[in-house]
PDB file of C-alpha atoms in Angstrom:
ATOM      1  CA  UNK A   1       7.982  16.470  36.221  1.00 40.00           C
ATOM      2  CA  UNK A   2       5.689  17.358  39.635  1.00 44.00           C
ATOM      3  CA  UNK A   3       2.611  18.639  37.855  1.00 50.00           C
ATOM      4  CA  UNK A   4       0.634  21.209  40.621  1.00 54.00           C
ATOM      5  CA  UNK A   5      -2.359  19.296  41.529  1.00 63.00           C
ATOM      6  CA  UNK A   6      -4.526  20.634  44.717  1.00 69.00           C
ATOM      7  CA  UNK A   7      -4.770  18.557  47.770  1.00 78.00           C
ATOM      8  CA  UNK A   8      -7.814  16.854  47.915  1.00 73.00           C
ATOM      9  CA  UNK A   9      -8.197  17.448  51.840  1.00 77.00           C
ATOM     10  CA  UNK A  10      -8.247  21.621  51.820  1.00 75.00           C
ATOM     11  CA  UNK A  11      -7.971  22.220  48.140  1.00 72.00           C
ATOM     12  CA  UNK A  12      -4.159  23.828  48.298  1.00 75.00           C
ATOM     13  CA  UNK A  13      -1.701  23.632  45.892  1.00 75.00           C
ATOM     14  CA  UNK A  14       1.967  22.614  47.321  1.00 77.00           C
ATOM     15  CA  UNK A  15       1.129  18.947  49.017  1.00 81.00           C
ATOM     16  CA  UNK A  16      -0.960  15.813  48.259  1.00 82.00           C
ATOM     17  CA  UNK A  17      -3.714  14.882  51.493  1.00 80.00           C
ATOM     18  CA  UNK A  18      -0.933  12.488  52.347  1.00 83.00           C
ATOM     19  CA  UNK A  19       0.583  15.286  54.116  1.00 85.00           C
ATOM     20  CA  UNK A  20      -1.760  17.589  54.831  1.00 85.00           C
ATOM     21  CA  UNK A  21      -1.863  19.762  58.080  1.00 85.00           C
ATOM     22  CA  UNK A  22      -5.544  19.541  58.311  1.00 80.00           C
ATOM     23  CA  UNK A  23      -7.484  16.293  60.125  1.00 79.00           C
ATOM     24  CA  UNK A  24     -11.337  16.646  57.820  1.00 79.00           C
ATOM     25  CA  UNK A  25     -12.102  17.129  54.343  1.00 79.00           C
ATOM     26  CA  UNK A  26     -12.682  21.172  53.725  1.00 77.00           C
ATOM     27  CA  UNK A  27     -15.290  22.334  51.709  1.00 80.00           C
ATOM     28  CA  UNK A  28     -13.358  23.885  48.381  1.00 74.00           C
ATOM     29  CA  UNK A  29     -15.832  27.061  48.458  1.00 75.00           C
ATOM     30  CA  UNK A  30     -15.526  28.242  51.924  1.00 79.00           C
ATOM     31  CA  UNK A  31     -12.754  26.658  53.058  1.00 76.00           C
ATOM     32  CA  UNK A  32     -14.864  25.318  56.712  1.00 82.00           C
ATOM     33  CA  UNK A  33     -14.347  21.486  57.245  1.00 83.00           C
ATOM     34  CA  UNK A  34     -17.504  19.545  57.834  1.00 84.00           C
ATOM     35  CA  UNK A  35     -19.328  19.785  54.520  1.00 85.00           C
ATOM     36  CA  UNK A  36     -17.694  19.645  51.142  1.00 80.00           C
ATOM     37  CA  UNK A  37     -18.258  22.421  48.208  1.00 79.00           C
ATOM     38  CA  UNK A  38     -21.636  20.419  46.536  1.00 84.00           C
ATOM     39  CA  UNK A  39     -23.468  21.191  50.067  1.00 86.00           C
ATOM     40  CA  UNK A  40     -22.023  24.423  50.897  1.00 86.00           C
ATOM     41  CA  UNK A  41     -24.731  26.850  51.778  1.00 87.00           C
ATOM     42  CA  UNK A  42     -22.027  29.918  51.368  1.00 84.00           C
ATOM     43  CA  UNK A  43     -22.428  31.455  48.383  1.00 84.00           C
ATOM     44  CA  UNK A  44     -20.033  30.641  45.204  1.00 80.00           C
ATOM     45  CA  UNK A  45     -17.168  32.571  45.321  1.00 73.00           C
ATOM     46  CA  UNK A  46     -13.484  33.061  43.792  1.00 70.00           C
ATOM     47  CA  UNK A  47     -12.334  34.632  46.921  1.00 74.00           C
ATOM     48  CA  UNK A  48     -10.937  31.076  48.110  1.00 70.00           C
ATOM     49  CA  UNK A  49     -10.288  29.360  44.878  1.00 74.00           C
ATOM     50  CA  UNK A  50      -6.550  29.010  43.965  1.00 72.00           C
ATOM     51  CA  UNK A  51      -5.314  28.622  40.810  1.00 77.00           C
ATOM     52  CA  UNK A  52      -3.640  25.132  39.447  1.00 71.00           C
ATOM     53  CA  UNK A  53      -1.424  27.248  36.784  1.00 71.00           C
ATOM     54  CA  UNK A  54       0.292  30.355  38.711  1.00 75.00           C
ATOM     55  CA  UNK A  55      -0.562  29.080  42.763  1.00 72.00           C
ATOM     56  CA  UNK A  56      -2.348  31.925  43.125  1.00 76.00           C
ATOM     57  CA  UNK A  57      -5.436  33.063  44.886  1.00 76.00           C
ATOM     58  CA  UNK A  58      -8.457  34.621  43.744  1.00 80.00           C
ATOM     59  CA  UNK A  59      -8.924  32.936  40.219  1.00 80.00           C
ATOM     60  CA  UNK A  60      -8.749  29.425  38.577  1.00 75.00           C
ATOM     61  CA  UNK A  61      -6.364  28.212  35.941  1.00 73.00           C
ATOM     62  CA  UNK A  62      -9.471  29.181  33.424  1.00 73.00           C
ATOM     63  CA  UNK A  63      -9.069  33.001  34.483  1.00 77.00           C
ATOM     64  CA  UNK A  64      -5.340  32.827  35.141  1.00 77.00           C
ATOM     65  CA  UNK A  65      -3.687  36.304  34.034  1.00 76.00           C
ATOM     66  CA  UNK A  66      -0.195  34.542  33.499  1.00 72.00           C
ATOM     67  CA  UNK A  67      -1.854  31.688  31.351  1.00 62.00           C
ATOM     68  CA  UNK A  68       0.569  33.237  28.996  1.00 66.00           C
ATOM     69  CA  UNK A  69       2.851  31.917  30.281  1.00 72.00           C
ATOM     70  CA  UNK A  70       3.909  28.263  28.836  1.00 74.00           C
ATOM     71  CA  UNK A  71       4.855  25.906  30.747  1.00 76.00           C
ATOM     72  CA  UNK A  72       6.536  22.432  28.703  1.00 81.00           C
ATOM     73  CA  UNK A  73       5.505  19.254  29.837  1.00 76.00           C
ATOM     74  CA  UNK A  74       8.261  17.357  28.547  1.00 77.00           C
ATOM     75  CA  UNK A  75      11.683  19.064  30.252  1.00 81.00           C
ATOM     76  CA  UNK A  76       9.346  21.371  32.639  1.00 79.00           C
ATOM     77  CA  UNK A  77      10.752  24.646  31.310  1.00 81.00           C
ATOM     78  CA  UNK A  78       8.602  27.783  30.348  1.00 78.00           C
ATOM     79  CA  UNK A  79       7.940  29.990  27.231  1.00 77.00           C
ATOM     80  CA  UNK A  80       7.167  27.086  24.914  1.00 79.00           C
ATOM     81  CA  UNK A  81       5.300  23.646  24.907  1.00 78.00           C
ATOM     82  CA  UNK A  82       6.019  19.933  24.294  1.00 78.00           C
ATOM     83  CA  UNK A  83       5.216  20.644  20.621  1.00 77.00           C
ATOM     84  CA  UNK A  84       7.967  23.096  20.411  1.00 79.00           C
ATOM     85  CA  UNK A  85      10.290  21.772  22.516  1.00 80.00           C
ATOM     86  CA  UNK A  86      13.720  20.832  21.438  1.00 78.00           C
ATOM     87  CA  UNK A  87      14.576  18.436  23.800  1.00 78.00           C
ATOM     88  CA  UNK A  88      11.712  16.298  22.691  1.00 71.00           C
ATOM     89  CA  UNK A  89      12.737  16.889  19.279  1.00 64.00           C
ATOM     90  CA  UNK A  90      16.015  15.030  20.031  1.00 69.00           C
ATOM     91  CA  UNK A  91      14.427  12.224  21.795  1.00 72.00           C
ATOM     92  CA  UNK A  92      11.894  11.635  18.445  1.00 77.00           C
ATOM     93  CA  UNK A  93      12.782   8.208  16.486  1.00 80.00           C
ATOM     94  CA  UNK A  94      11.586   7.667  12.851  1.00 83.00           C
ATOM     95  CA  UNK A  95       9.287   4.259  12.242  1.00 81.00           C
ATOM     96  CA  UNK A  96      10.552   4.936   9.004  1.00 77.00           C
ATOM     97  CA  UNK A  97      14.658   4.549   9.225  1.00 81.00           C
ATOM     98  CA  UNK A  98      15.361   3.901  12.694  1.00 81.00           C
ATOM     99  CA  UNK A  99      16.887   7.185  12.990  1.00 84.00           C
ATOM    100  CA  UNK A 100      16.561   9.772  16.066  1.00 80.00           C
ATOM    101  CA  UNK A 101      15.736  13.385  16.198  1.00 78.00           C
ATOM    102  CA  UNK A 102      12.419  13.536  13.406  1.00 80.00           C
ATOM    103  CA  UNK A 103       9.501  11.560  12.629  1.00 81.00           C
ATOM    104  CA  UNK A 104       8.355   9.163   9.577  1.00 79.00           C
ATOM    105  CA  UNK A 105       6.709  12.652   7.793  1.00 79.00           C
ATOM    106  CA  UNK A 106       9.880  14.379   7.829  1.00 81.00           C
ATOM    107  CA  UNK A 107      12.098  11.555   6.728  1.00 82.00           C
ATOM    108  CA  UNK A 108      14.010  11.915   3.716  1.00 79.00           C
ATOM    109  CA  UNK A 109      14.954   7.981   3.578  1.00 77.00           C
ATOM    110  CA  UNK A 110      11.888   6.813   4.202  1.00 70.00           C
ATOM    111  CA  UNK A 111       9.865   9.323   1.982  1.00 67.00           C
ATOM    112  CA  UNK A 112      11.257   7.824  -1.209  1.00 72.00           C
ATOM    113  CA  UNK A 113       8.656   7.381  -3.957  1.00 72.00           C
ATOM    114  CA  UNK A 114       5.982   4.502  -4.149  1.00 78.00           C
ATOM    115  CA  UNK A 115       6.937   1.032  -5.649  1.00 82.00           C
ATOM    116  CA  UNK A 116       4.460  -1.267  -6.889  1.00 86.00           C
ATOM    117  CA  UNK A 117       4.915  -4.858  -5.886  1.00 84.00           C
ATOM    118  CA  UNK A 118       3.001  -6.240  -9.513  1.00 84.00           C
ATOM    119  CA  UNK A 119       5.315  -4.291 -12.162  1.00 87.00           C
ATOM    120  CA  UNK A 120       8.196  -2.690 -10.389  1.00 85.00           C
ATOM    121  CA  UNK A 121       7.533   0.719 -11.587  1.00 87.00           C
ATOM    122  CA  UNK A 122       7.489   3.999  -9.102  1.00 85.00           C
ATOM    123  CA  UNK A 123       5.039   6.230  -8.038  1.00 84.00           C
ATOM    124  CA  UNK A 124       1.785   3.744  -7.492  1.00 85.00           C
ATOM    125  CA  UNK A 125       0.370   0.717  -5.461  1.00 83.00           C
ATOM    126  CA  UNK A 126       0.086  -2.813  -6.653  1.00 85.00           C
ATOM    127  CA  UNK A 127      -4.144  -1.982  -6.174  1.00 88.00           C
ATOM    128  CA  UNK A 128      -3.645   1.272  -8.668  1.00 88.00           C
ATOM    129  CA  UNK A 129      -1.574  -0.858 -10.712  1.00 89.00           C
ATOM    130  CA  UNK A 130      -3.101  -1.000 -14.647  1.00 90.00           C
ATOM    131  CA  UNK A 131      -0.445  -3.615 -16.084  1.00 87.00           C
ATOM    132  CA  UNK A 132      -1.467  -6.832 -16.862  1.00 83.00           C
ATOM    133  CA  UNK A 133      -1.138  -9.582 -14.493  1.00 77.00           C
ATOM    134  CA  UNK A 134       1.443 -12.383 -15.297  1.00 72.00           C
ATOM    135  CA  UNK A 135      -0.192 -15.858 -16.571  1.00 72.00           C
ATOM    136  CA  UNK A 136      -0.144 -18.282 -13.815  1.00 74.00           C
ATOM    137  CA  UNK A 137       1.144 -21.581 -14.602  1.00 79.00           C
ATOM    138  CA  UNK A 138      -1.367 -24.477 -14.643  1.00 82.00           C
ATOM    139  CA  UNK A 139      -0.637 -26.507 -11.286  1.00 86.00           C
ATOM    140  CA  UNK A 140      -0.707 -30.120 -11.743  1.00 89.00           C
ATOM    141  CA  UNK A 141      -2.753 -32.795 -10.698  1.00 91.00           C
ATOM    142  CA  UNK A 142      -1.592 -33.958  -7.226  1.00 90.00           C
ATOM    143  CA  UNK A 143      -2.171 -37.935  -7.908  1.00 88.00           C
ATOM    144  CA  UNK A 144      -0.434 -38.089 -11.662  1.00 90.00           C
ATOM    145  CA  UNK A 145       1.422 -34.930 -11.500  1.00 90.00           C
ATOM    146  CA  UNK A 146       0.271 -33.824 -15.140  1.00 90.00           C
ATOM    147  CA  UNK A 147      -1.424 -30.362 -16.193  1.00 87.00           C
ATOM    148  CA  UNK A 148      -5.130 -30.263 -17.312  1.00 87.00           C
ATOM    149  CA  UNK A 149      -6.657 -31.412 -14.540  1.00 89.00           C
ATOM    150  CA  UNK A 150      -7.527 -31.769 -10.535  1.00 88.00           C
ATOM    151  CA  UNK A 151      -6.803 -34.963  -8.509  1.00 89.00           C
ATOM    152  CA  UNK A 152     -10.396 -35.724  -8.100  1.00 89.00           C
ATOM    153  CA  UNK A 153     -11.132 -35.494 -12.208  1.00 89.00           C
ATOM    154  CA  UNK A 154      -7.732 -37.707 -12.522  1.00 90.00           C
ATOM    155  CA  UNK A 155      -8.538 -40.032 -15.517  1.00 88.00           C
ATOM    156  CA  UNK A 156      -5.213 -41.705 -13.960  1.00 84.00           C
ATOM    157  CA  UNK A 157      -6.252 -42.472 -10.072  1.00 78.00           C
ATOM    158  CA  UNK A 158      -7.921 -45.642 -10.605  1.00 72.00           C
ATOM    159  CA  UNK A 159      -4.656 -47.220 -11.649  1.00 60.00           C
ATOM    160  CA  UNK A 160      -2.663 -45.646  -8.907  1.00 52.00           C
ATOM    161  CA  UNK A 161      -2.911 -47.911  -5.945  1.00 56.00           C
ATOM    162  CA  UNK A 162      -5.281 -45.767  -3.038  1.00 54.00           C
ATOM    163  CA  UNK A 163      -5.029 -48.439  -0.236  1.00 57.00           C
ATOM    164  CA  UNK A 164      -2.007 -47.724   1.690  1.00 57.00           C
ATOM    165  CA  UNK A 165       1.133 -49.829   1.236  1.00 55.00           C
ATOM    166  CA  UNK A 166       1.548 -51.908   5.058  1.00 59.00           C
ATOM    167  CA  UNK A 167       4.873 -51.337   6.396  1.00 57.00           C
ATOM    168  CA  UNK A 168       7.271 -54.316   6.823  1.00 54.00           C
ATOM    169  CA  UNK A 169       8.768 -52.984   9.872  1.00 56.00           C
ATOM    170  CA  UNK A 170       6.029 -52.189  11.827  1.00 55.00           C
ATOM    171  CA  UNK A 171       4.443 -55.161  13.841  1.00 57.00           C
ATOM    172  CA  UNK A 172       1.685 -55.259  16.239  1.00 58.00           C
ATOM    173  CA  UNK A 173       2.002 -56.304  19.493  1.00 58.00           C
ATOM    174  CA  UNK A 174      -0.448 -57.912  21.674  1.00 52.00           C
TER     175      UNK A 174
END
């Protein structure tokens, strides 16, 4: 959708300066070229302005009497907005299911209660959660593979071999 955007060479709505009729820059108060509307000695006036809602001249968008009117950006058609429109409302895909034609807050598959990840139950978070935690199981030792302790406290290590074993197949070359 063409949204109506003045020309920035005379200030009309209808072209872009691309292909504009006039050759200078025109001052958006007075409409006279050679000076531009911050340098205009003509006192401000309305007269020239045209409006960026209706086309019209006289008024700006701010004082527009058909303002009323809405205008939808999303299929361009008038008497309601994007909010409202229904073509959007097709086009709207859930983050929730997948689905097409509402959003994640109006989602009946995806608005199914809470679950907490800790007990299973409904209706809270694993952070809300007030069930006791599971024991963890003791991990083992990583050098002797028994309970009770850490590999550097292993009352086992200084048996187990730390150099490593050399490797039969591998020969160095010179």
């Amino acid at each position: 959708m063409l949204r109506r955007r003045g020309c920035y060479v005379c200030g009309q709505v209808g072209h872009v300066a691309e292909n504009c009729s006039f050759k200078d820059r025109r001052c958006f108060n007075c409409l006279e070229a050679g000076h531009e509307s911050s340098g205009c000695l003509a006192p401000r006036s309305s007269e020239t302005k045209q409006c960026y809602n209706c086309g019209g001249r006289g008024h700006t968008k701010t004082d527009c009497p058909s303002v009323n009117i809405q205008q939808c950006y999303a299929c361009g058609g008038k008497g309601h907005i994007k909010a409202n429109c229904a073509t959007v409302d097709k086009q709207k895909k859930c983050f929730g299911c997948g689905g097409r034609g509402h959003i994640k807050a109006e989602c009946a598959t995806a608005n199914k209660p809470l679950k907490c990840r800790r007990c299973g139950e409904a209706n809270h978070l694993a952070k809300h959660c007030t069930a006791t935690m599971p024991a963890l199981k003791p991990k083992p030792c990583y050098t002797c593979n028994q309970s009770g302790h850490i590999a550097k406290h292993c009352p086992h290590a200084s048996r187990i071999p730390t150099d490593p074993i050399p490797n039969a197949s591998a020969t160095l070359t010179a």
